[in-house]
Short mmCIF file of C-alpha atoms in Angstrom, two decimals:
data_model
loop_
_atom_site.label_atom_id
_atom_site.label_comp_id
_atom_site.label_asym_id
_atom_site.label_seq_id
_atom_site.Cartn_x
_atom_site.Cartn_y
_atom_site.Cartn_z
CA MET A 1 21.75 -32.29 -14.18
CA LYS A 2 23.68 -30.58 -11.42
CA THR A 3 25.37 -28.29 -13.96
CA ILE A 4 22.04 -27.27 -15.53
CA VAL A 5 20.59 -26.44 -12.11
CA LYS A 6 23.70 -24.41 -11.20
CA VAL A 7 23.52 -22.45 -14.47
CA ILE A 8 19.83 -21.67 -13.97
CA ASP A 9 20.47 -20.69 -10.35
CA SER A 10 23.27 -18.36 -11.38
CA ILE A 11 21.05 -16.72 -14.02
CA SER A 12 18.33 -16.16 -11.41
CA GLU A 13 20.86 -14.82 -8.92
CA TYR A 14 22.32 -12.44 -11.50
CA SER A 15 18.91 -11.18 -12.64
CA GLY A 16 17.91 -10.54 -9.03
CA ARG A 17 21.08 -8.58 -8.33
CA VAL A 18 20.71 -6.53 -11.52
CA VAL A 19 17.06 -5.75 -10.84
CA SER A 20 17.91 -4.60 -7.32
CA TRP A 21 19.54 -1.57 -8.96
CA ALA A 22 16.20 -0.77 -10.59
CA CYS A 23 14.83 -0.28 -7.07
CA ILE A 24 17.36 2.50 -6.51
CA ILE A 25 16.54 4.04 -9.88
CA LEU A 26 12.82 3.91 -9.04
CA PHE A 27 13.45 5.58 -5.69
CA VAL A 28 15.47 8.39 -7.29
CA GLU A 29 12.89 8.85 -10.06
CA VAL A 30 9.96 9.11 -7.64
CA CYS A 31 11.88 11.52 -5.38
CA TYR A 32 12.70 13.68 -8.40
CA ASP A 33 9.05 13.75 -9.45
CA VAL A 34 7.83 14.63 -5.94
CA ILE A 35 10.34 17.48 -5.68
CA ALA A 36 9.55 18.73 -9.18
CA ARG A 37 5.81 18.57 -8.52
CA TYR A 38 5.54 19.98 -5.00
CA VAL A 39 8.61 22.21 -4.64
CA PHE A 40 8.89 23.67 -8.15
CA ASN A 41 5.25 23.16 -9.25
CA ALA A 42 6.57 21.52 -12.45
CA PRO A 43 5.22 17.97 -12.67
CA THR A 44 6.82 15.65 -15.17
CA MET A 45 4.87 14.08 -17.96
CA TRP A 46 7.00 10.91 -18.00
CA SER A 47 7.28 10.01 -14.31
CA TYR A 48 4.09 7.99 -13.86
CA GLU A 49 4.71 5.59 -16.73
CA THR A 50 8.42 5.38 -15.96
CA SER A 51 7.71 4.39 -12.36
CA CYS A 52 5.13 1.83 -13.53
CA MET A 53 7.61 0.33 -15.99
CA LEU A 54 10.33 0.20 -13.34
CA GLY A 55 7.93 -1.45 -10.89
CA ILE A 56 6.95 -4.04 -13.49
CA THR A 57 10.62 -4.67 -14.23
CA ILE A 58 11.43 -5.13 -10.55
CA ALA A 59 8.51 -7.51 -10.03
CA THR A 60 8.83 -9.66 -13.16
CA LEU A 61 12.60 -9.96 -13.23
CA GLY A 62 12.58 -10.62 -9.49
CA TRP A 63 10.26 -13.64 -9.69
CA ALA A 64 13.04 -16.13 -10.46
CA TYR A 65 15.34 -14.71 -7.78
CA THR A 66 12.54 -14.83 -5.22
CA HIS A 67 11.69 -18.42 -6.19
CA LYS A 68 15.34 -19.45 -5.92
CA HIS A 69 15.48 -18.12 -2.36
CA HIS A 70 12.05 -19.58 -1.43
CA GLY A 71 10.60 -16.13 -0.90
CA HIS A 72 7.14 -16.72 -2.29
CA ILE A 73 4.18 -17.05 0.06
CA ARG A 74 3.61 -20.41 1.69
CA VAL A 75 1.34 -21.60 4.47
CA ASP A 76 4.11 -22.09 7.02
CA LEU A 77 1.72 -23.61 9.52
CA PHE A 78 1.67 -26.77 7.39
CA TYR A 79 4.81 -26.49 5.28
CA GLU A 80 7.48 -25.54 7.84
CA PRO A 81 7.16 -28.57 10.17
CA MET A 82 7.51 -31.00 7.23
CA SER A 83 10.67 -32.96 6.56
CA PRO A 84 12.78 -31.83 3.58
CA ARG A 85 11.60 -34.86 1.60
CA ASN A 86 7.92 -34.10 2.27
CA LYS A 87 8.50 -30.44 1.37
CA ALA A 88 10.01 -31.63 -1.90
CA ILE A 89 6.95 -33.80 -2.59
CA VAL A 90 4.62 -30.86 -1.96
CA ASP A 91 6.79 -28.67 -4.23
CA ILE A 92 6.71 -31.31 -6.97
CA VAL A 93 2.91 -31.58 -6.82
CA CYS A 94 2.56 -27.77 -6.87
CA GLY A 95 5.08 -27.53 -9.68
CA LEU A 96 3.21 -30.06 -11.79
CA THR A 97 -0.03 -28.22 -11.06
CA PHE A 98 1.16 -24.70 -11.85
CA PHE A 99 3.87 -25.33 -14.46
CA PRO A 100 1.40 -25.64 -17.39
CA ALA A 101 -0.29 -22.40 -16.31
CA PHE A 102 3.02 -20.53 -16.31
CA ILE A 103 3.89 -21.88 -19.75
CA LEU A 104 0.50 -20.67 -20.98
CA LEU A 105 1.09 -17.26 -19.40
CA ALA A 106 4.51 -17.06 -21.05
CA TYR A 107 2.94 -17.96 -24.38
CA PHE A 108 0.40 -15.15 -24.10
CA ALA A 109 3.10 -12.76 -22.89
CA ALA A 110 5.06 -13.64 -26.04
CA LEU A 111 2.02 -12.95 -28.21
CA HIS A 112 1.51 -9.56 -26.55
CA MET A 113 5.20 -8.76 -26.87
CA LEU A 114 5.33 -9.64 -30.57
CA SER A 115 2.13 -7.71 -31.22
CA ALA A 116 3.47 -4.62 -29.44
CA TRP A 117 6.69 -4.66 -31.46
CA SER A 118 4.99 -5.38 -34.80
CA MET A 119 2.43 -2.58 -34.56
CA ASP A 120 4.62 -0.06 -32.70
CA GLU A 121 2.18 -0.03 -29.77
CA VAL A 122 2.55 2.82 -27.27
CA LEU A 123 1.48 3.19 -23.66
CA SER A 124 -1.21 5.82 -23.39
CA ASP A 125 -1.74 6.48 -19.68
CA THR A 126 -0.07 9.89 -20.08
CA PHE A 127 0.77 12.19 -22.96
CA TRP A 128 4.31 10.84 -23.13
CA TYR A 129 3.36 7.73 -25.19
CA PRO A 130 6.43 5.53 -24.66
CA PRO A 131 6.72 2.35 -26.74
CA ALA A 132 5.07 -0.71 -25.16
CA GLY A 133 7.41 -3.26 -26.74
CA PRO A 134 10.27 -2.98 -24.23
CA ILE A 135 8.14 -3.44 -21.11
CA LYS A 136 6.20 -6.31 -22.68
CA THR A 137 9.55 -7.91 -23.53
CA VAL A 138 10.59 -7.56 -19.89
CA VAL A 139 7.38 -9.32 -18.79
CA PHE A 140 8.01 -12.17 -21.23
CA LEU A 141 11.65 -12.44 -20.13
CA GLY A 142 10.57 -12.49 -16.47
CA MET A 143 8.11 -15.30 -17.18
CA CYS A 144 10.83 -17.30 -18.97
CA LEU A 145 13.30 -16.82 -16.12
CA PHE A 146 10.64 -17.85 -13.60
CA ILE A 147 9.83 -20.99 -15.59
CA LEU A 148 13.54 -21.86 -15.79
CA GLN A 149 13.97 -21.42 -12.04
CA GLY A 150 10.85 -23.52 -11.47
CA LEU A 151 12.40 -26.23 -13.63
CA ALA A 152 15.62 -26.08 -11.60
CA GLN A 153 13.66 -26.36 -8.37
CA PHE A 154 11.63 -29.25 -9.80
CA ILE A 155 14.84 -31.11 -10.71
CA ARG A 156 16.28 -30.41 -7.26
CA ASP A 157 13.10 -31.65 -5.52
CA LEU A 158 12.78 -34.73 -7.72
CA TYR A 159 16.40 -35.64 -6.99
CA LEU A 160 15.76 -35.28 -3.26
CA VAL A 161 12.66 -37.49 -3.39
CA ILE A 162 14.30 -40.19 -5.51
CA ARG A 163 17.79 -40.24 -3.95
CA SER A 164 16.87 -39.11 -0.41
CA ARG A 165 19.65 -36.52 -0.49
CA PRO A 166 19.92 -33.01 -1.87
CA LEU A 167 21.36 -32.37 -5.31
#
């Protein structure tokens, strides 16, 4: 079990570090568009959808990394004073509650992804019309990575509750 958790953690860590570079790319892309639009009066046709796709990539591929580092929102007023074992119990209950919903979301993300690829769907917010398949694949991949990291955290919490020591 410890090996599986370590592998999942390393995948989440790697995906978070890779996606951090997308933040720099997004920054450069938006700066380029602002300069092109306001300095040279030559707005780009591709910038809006590119920045949306980069933002989606950063968010979805960052979910697992954020979960690994306990960065998601919690009510610290109640959660922080708890013992590690009680925190693990709360995390297990929340995991059992939300895990089926995330699997369902991943299922629907897979359906949307497969549909986009099969019918050559395009994004139509601008006149650029980029293919929708790649970004829908990123969303599905992000959901899968998040579910994997949730599973690793569930294993870690269950081990702590049962054995009274961290994995």
